[in-house]
Amino acid sequence: MKNAVCLNSNTYHGFTVEEAVAGARAAGIGYIELAAVRGWTEHARHEMTDEEVTALKSLLAENQIEAIGMCGHTNILTQEGRGDFLENLDLAQRLGVQYVVTSTGETHDDATVIEDDSELVGILRDLAGEAQNRGVRLNIETHGNNYGSGQEVAALLEKVGHDNLGITYDTANAIFYGDVVPHEDLAASVAKVDSIHLKDKAGERTEWNFPAVGTGQIDFDKTFTALAEAGNNAPLSIEIEFTPEGPGSVEAVHEALATAADNTRKLLASH
């Protein structure tokens, strides 16, 4: 397998982008998916000046790290959220990333029940076009109260019918939100998967417990087999969200990331 190993900088929630870049470099990771989630992890912001964007690009270049994606989650069901997301698409273009990730409702504590998806289908069709105009792909994450599994997101994208849309498959969210077995669900939706949030899961299904990749309960051997059998080379964006208590220190995040990166490379080598 030749999938790129990437850091999802949300792993460094509560820490700086400089610390995230340092952790990625120490772990031997050459790619990053920048978190630009307002009010949560703001390693990039659409309000950044040209000088700030240049400084961020320089930081990455100095550490031999390429920004390939961006988490730009907003609640696209609201007019305000769509406005913010359009500004995130502008930011993505300025940063030169390949794709932007969002979900279909609130970023956290999503309680929205979507019984009629016709409005959402239209919203996604419009946003996919806006992203295409900026030279980036739009990825919808397996996340939230309505589209927690790959098969659910794939069915939604079929209705949208736009070729600039793909799935960001979050392996742990498929359990936490989707209540499915990740490798089985991934195999059924892999044709539409553009990127992976490689995240492990521990504890009971709805417990917020996302440790380093390879130290939890997910069968990543079968997950990687599903990707390999489909010839899917989506980037593997390592994400560690720990427990509600958090990691405790940036050193603990660095250590967890190093473990996750090592385990990911071993999985790639064996598939």
Coordinates of C-alpha atoms in Angstrom, one line a residue, residues 86-248:
L86 CA -17.4 29.3 2.0
E87 CA -14.7 31.3 3.8
N88 CA -13.0 28.1 4.8
L89 CA -13.0 27.1 1.2
D90 CA -11.3 30.4 0.4
L91 CA -8.7 29.6 3.1
A92 CA -8.1 26.1 1.7
Q93 CA -7.4 27.7 -1.7
R94 CA -4.9 30.1 -0.1
L95 CA -3.2 27.2 1.7
G96 CA -3.0 25.1 -1.4
V97 CA -4.6 22.0 0.2
Q98 CA -6.2 19.2 -1.9
Y99 CA -9.4 18.7 0.1
V100 CA -11.6 20.2 2.8
V101 CA -13.6 18.1 5.3
T102 CA -16.9 18.9 6.9
S103 CA -19.9 17.1 8.3
T104 CA -23.6 17.4 7.9
G105 CA -24.7 19.1 11.2
E106 CA -23.2 20.5 14.4
T107 CA -19.5 19.7 14.8
H108 CA -20.1 18.5 18.4
D109 CA -23.2 17.2 20.2
D110 CA -25.1 16.9 17.0
A111 CA -28.8 16.2 17.8
T112 CA -30.3 17.2 14.5
V113 CA -32.7 14.7 13.0
I114 CA -32.8 14.9 9.2
E115 CA -35.9 13.2 8.0
D116 CA -36.0 14.9 4.5
D117 CA -32.5 15.3 3.0
S118 CA -33.6 17.2 0.0
E119 CA -32.4 20.6 1.4
L120 CA -29.1 19.0 2.4
V121 CA -28.7 17.5 -1.0
G122 CA -29.0 20.9 -2.6
I123 CA -26.6 22.5 -0.1
L124 CA -24.0 19.9 -0.8
R125 CA -24.4 20.2 -4.6
D126 CA -23.8 24.0 -4.3
L127 CA -20.9 23.6 -1.9
A128 CA -19.3 20.9 -4.1
G129 CA -19.4 23.4 -7.0
E130 CA -18.0 26.2 -4.9
A131 CA -15.1 23.9 -3.8
Q132 CA -14.5 22.9 -7.4
N133 CA -14.3 26.5 -8.5
R134 CA -11.5 26.9 -5.9
G135 CA -9.6 23.8 -7.0
V136 CA -10.3 21.7 -3.9
R137 CA -12.4 18.6 -3.3
L138 CA -15.2 18.5 -0.7
N139 CA -15.2 15.5 1.6
I140 CA -18.1 14.6 4.0
E141 CA -17.0 12.9 7.2
T142 CA -18.6 9.9 8.8
H143 CA -19.8 12.0 11.7
G144 CA -22.8 13.1 13.7
N145 CA -26.4 12.1 14.3
N146 CA -27.5 11.3 10.7
Y147 CA -24.5 10.1 8.7
G148 CA -22.2 8.2 11.0
S149 CA -21.4 5.3 8.6
G150 CA -19.7 5.2 5.2
Q151 CA -22.8 3.6 3.6
E152 CA -25.0 6.4 4.9
V153 CA -22.7 9.1 3.5
A154 CA -22.3 7.2 0.2
A155 CA -26.0 7.0 -0.3
L156 CA -26.3 10.8 0.4
L157 CA -23.5 11.5 -2.1
E158 CA -25.3 9.4 -4.7
K159 CA -28.3 11.7 -4.3
V160 CA -26.1 14.8 -4.7
G161 CA -24.6 13.5 -7.9
H162 CA -21.6 15.8 -8.0
D163 CA -18.2 14.5 -9.0
N164 CA -16.3 16.8 -6.6
L165 CA -17.6 15.0 -3.5
G166 CA -16.1 12.2 -1.6
I167 CA -16.1 10.6 1.9
T168 CA -13.7 11.2 4.7
Y169 CA -14.0 7.8 6.5
D170 CA -13.4 8.1 10.2
T171 CA -12.7 4.6 11.5
A172 CA -13.7 5.4 15.1
N173 CA -16.7 7.6 14.2
A174 CA -18.1 4.7 12.3
I175 CA -18.5 3.0 15.7
F176 CA -19.2 6.0 17.9
Y177 CA -21.8 7.5 15.6
G178 CA -22.6 4.9 13.0
D179 CA -22.8 1.7 15.2
V180 CA -21.2 -0.3 12.5
V181 CA -18.1 -2.5 12.1
P182 CA -15.5 -0.3 10.5
H183 CA -13.9 -2.7 8.1
E184 CA -17.2 -4.1 6.9
D185 CA -18.7 -0.6 6.4
L186 CA -15.6 0.7 4.7
A187 CA -15.5 -2.2 2.3
A188 CA -19.1 -1.4 1.3
S189 CA -18.4 2.3 0.8
V190 CA -14.7 2.4 -0.2
A191 CA -15.4 3.5 -3.8
K192 CA -16.4 6.9 -2.7
V193 CA -13.7 7.3 0.0
D194 CA -11.2 10.1 -0.7
S195 CA -9.5 10.4 2.7
I196 CA -9.3 8.5 6.0
H197 CA -9.3 9.8 9.5
L198 CA -7.4 6.9 11.0
K199 CA -8.7 6.9 14.6
D200 CA -8.9 4.1 17.2
K201 CA -11.6 3.4 19.7
A202 CA -11.6 2.0 23.2
G203 CA -14.3 1.5 25.9
E204 CA -18.0 1.1 25.2
R205 CA -19.4 2.3 21.9
T206 CA -20.5 5.8 22.9
E207 CA -17.6 6.5 25.3
W208 CA -15.3 9.3 24.3
N209 CA -12.1 7.3 24.2
F210 CA -9.9 7.5 21.1
P211 CA -6.3 6.3 21.9
A212 CA -3.3 6.0 19.6
V213 CA -3.9 3.9 16.5
G214 CA -3.2 0.3 17.2
T215 CA -3.7 0.5 21.0
G216 CA -7.5 0.3 21.0
Q217 CA -10.2 -2.2 19.8
I218 CA -10.4 -1.6 16.1
D219 CA -9.2 -4.4 13.8
F220 CA -6.9 -2.3 11.6
D221 CA -5.6 -5.4 9.8
K222 CA -9.0 -5.9 8.3
T223 CA -9.5 -2.2 7.8
F224 CA -6.3 -2.0 5.7
T225 CA -7.2 -5.1 3.9
A226 CA -10.5 -3.4 2.8
L227 CA -8.5 -0.5 1.4
A228 CA -5.8 -2.7 -0.2
E229 CA -8.4 -5.0 -1.9
A230 CA -10.1 -1.9 -3.4
G231 CA -6.8 -0.3 -4.5
N232 CA -7.7 2.8 -2.5
N233 CA -4.7 5.1 -1.8
A234 CA -6.5 7.7 0.3
P235 CA -4.3 9.6 2.7
L236 CA -4.3 8.2 6.2
S237 CA -4.8 11.1 8.6
I238 CA -3.9 10.0 12.1
E239 CA -6.3 11.5 14.7
I240 CA -6.1 10.9 18.4
E241 CA -8.7 12.5 20.6
F242 CA -7.9 10.8 23.9
T243 CA -10.5 10.9 26.7
P244 CA -12.5 13.8 28.2
E245 CA -9.6 14.3 30.6
G246 CA -7.3 15.0 27.7
P247 CA -3.7 13.9 27.2
G248 CA -2.3 15.9 30.1

